[in-house]
mmCIF file of C-alpha atoms in Angstrom:
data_model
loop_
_atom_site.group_PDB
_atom_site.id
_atom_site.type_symbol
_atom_site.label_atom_id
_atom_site.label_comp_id
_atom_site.label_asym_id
_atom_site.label_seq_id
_atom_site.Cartn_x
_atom_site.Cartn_y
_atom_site.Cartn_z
ATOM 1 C CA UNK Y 19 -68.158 -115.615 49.799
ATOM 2 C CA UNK Y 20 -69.127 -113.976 46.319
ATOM 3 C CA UNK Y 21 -67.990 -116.125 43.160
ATOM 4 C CA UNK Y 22 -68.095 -116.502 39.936
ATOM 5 C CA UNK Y 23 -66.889 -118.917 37.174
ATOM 6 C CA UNK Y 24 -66.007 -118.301 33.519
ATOM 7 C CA UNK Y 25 -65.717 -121.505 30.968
ATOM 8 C CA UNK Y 26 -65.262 -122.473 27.327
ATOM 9 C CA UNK Y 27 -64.843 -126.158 25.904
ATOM 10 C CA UNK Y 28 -63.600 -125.206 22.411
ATOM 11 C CA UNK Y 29 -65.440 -127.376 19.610
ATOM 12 C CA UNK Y 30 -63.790 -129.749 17.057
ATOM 13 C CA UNK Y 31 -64.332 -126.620 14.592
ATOM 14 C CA UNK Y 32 -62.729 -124.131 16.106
ATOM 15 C CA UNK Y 33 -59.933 -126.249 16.804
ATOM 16 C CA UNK Y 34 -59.439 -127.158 13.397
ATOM 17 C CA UNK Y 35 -59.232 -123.495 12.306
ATOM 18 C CA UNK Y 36 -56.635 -123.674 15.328
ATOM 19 C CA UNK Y 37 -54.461 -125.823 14.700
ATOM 20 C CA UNK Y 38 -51.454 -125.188 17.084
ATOM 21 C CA UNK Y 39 -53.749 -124.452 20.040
ATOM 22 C CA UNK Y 40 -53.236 -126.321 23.140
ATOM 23 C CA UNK Y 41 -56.289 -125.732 25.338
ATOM 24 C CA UNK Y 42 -59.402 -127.534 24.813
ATOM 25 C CA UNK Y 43 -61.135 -126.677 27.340
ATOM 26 C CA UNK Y 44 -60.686 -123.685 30.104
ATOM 27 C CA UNK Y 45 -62.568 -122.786 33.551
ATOM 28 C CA UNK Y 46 -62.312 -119.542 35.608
ATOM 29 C CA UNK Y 47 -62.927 -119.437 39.000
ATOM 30 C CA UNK Y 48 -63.155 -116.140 40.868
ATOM 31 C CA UNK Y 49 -64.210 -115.704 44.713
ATOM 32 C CA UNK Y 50 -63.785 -113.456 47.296
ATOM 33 C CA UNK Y 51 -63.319 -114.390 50.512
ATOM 34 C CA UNK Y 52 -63.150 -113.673 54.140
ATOM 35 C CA UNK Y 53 -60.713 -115.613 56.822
ATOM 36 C CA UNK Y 54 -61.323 -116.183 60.243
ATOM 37 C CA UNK Y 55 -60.828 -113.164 62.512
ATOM 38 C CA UNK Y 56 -57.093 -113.072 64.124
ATOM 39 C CA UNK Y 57 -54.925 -110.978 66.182
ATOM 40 C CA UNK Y 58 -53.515 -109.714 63.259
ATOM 41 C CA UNK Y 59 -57.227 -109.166 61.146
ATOM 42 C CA UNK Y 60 -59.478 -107.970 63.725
ATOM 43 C CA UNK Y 61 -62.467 -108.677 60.819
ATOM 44 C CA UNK Y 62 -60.728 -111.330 59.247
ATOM 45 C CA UNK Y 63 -58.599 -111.237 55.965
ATOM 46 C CA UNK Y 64 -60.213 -110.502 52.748
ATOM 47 C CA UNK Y 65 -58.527 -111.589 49.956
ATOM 48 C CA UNK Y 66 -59.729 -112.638 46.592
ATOM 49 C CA UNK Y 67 -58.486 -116.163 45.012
ATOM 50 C CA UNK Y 68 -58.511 -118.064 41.825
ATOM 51 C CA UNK Y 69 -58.540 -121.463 40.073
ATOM 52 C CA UNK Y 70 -57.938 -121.568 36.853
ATOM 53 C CA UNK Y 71 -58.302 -125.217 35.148
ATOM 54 C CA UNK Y 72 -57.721 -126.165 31.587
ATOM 55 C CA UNK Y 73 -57.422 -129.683 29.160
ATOM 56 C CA UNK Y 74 -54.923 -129.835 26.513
ATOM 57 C CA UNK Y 75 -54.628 -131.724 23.324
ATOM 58 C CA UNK Y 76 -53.218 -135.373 23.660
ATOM 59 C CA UNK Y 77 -54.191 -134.955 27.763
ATOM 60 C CA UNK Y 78 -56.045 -137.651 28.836
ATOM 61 C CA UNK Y 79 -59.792 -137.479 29.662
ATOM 62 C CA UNK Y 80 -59.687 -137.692 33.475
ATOM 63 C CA UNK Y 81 -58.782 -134.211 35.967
ATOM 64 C CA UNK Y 82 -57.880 -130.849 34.458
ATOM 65 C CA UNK Y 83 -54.856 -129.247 35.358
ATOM 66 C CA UNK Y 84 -55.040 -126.379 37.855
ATOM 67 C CA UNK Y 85 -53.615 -122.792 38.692
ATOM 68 C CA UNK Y 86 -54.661 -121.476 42.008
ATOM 69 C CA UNK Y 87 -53.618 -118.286 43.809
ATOM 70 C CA UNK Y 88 -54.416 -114.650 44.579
ATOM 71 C CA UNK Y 89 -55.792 -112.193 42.452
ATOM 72 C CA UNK Y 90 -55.860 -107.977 42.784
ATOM 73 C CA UNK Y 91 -57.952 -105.155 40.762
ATOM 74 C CA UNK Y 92 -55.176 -103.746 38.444
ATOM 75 C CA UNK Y 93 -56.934 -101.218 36.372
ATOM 76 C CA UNK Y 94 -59.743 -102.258 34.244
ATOM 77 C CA UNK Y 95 -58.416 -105.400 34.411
ATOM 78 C CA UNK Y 96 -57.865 -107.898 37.503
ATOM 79 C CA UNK Y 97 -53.977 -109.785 37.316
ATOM 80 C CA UNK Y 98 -53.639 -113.067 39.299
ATOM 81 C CA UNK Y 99 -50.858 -114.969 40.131
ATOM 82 C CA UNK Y 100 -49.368 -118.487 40.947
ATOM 83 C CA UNK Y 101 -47.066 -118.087 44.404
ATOM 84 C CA UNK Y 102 -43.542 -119.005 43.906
ATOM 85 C CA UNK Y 103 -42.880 -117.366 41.026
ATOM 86 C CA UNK Y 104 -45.667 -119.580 38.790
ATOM 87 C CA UNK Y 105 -46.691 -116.758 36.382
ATOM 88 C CA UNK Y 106 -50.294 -115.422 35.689
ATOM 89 C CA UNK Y 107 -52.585 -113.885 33.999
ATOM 90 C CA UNK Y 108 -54.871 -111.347 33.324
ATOM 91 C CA UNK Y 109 -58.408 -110.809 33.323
ATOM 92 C CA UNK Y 110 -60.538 -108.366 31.323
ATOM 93 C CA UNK Y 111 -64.233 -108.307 31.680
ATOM 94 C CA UNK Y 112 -65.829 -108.261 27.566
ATOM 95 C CA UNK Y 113 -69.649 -106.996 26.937
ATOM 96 C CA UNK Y 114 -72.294 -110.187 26.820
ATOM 97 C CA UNK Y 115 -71.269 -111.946 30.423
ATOM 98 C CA UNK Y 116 -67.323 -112.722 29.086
ATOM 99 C CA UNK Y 117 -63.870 -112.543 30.466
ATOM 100 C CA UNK Y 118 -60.905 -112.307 27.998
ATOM 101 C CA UNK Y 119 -57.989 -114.485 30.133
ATOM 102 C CA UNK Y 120 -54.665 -113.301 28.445
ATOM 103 C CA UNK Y 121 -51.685 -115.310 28.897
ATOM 104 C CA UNK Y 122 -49.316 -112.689 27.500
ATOM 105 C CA UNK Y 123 -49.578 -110.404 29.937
ATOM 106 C CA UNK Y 124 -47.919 -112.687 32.602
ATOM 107 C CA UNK Y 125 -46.164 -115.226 30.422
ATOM 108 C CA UNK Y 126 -46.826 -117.838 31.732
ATOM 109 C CA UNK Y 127 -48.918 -120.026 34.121
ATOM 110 C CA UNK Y 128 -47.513 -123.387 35.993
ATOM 111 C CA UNK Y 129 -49.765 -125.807 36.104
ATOM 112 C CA UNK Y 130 -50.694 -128.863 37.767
ATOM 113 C CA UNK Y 131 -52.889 -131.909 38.126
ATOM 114 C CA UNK Y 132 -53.449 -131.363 41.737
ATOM 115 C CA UNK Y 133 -53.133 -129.367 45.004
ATOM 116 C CA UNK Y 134 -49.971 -131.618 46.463
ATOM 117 C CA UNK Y 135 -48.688 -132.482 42.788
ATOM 118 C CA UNK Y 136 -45.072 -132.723 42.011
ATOM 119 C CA UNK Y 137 -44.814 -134.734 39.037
ATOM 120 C CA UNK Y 138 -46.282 -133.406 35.680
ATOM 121 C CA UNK Y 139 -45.904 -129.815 36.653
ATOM 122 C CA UNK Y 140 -46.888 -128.324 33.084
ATOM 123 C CA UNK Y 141 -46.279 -124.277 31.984
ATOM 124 C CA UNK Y 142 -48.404 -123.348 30.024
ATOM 125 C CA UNK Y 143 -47.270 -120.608 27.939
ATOM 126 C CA UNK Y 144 -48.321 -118.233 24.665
ATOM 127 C CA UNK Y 145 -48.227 -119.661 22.013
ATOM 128 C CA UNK Y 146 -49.493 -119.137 17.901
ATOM 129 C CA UNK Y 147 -53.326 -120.127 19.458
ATOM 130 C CA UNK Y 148 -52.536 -119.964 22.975
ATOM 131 C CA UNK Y 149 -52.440 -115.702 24.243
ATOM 132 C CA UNK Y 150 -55.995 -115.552 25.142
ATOM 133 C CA UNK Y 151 -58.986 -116.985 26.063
ATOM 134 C CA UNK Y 152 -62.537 -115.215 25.935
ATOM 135 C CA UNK Y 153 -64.988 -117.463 28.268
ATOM 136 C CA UNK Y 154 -68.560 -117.023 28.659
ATOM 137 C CA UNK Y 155 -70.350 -116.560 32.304
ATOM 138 C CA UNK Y 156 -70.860 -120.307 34.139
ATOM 139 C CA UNK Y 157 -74.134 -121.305 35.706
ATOM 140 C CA UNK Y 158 -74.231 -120.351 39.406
ATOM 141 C CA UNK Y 159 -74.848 -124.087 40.361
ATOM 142 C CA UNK Y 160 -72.094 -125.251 37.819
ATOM 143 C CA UNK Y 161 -69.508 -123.047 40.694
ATOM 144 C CA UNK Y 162 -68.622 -124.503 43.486
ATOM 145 C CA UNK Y 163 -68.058 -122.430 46.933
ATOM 146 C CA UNK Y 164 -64.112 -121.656 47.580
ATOM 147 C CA UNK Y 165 -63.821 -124.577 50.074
ATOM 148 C CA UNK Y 166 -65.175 -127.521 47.625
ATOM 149 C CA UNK Y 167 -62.306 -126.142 45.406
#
């Protein structure tokens, strides 16, 4: 049931020095979490999971779009995926409370605006302003619990 959230809203500044990028605004979820005991996990499955939700320029105000899947150590780092071949990233823990989330290291990352979505899948990929992303440690009550995700 551990978790913890990453986030950045990039200011009007900052996206004027940036011209070409895309995301205006990124959240990182990270959890670990335990399944229900089964025949097959005595103790119950322990995997860890992600959400990953981000704004773009010329999006509308209303939901984020969303990345969700599975995530593993990999080194220093920790690499998390999309299922069906829907890219990922990487995640590298920086001094101060921060993650760096790089794009490049996957190439990509399908998005959507929902769970059951169909319609407006979006990938987001690296670009000029878009390879990474260094977001700063959330509030614990701004993170929800895995199953409010």
């Amino acid at each position: 049931g551990a978790r913890i959230c990453f986030s950045r809203v990039y200011d009007a500044d900052h996206l004027k020095k940036h011209p070409k990028q895309q995301v205006t605004e990124m959240e990182f979820r990270l959890t670990y979490y335990t399944h229900e005991p089964d025949e097959f996990f005595p103790k119950g499955q322990r995997n860890y999971y992600f959400a990953l939700l981000a704004k773009l320029r010329g999006q509308g105000p209303d939901e984020p779009l969303i990345a969700e899947g599975e995530c593993a150590p990999h080194g220093n780092s920790i690499s998390c995926g999309v299922e069906c071949d829907g890219g990922g990233v990487m995640l590298t823990r920086r001094d101060g409370g921060k993650v760096l989330v790089d794009l490049t290291a996957l190439g990509r990352l399908r998005m959507t605006s929902g769970c059951d979505a169909e319609e407006g899948v979006v990938e987001l990929v690296p670009g000029e302003d878009d390879k990474s992303f260094l977001l700063s440690k959330a509030a614990e009550s701004s993170c929800p619990v895995y199953d409010d995700w």
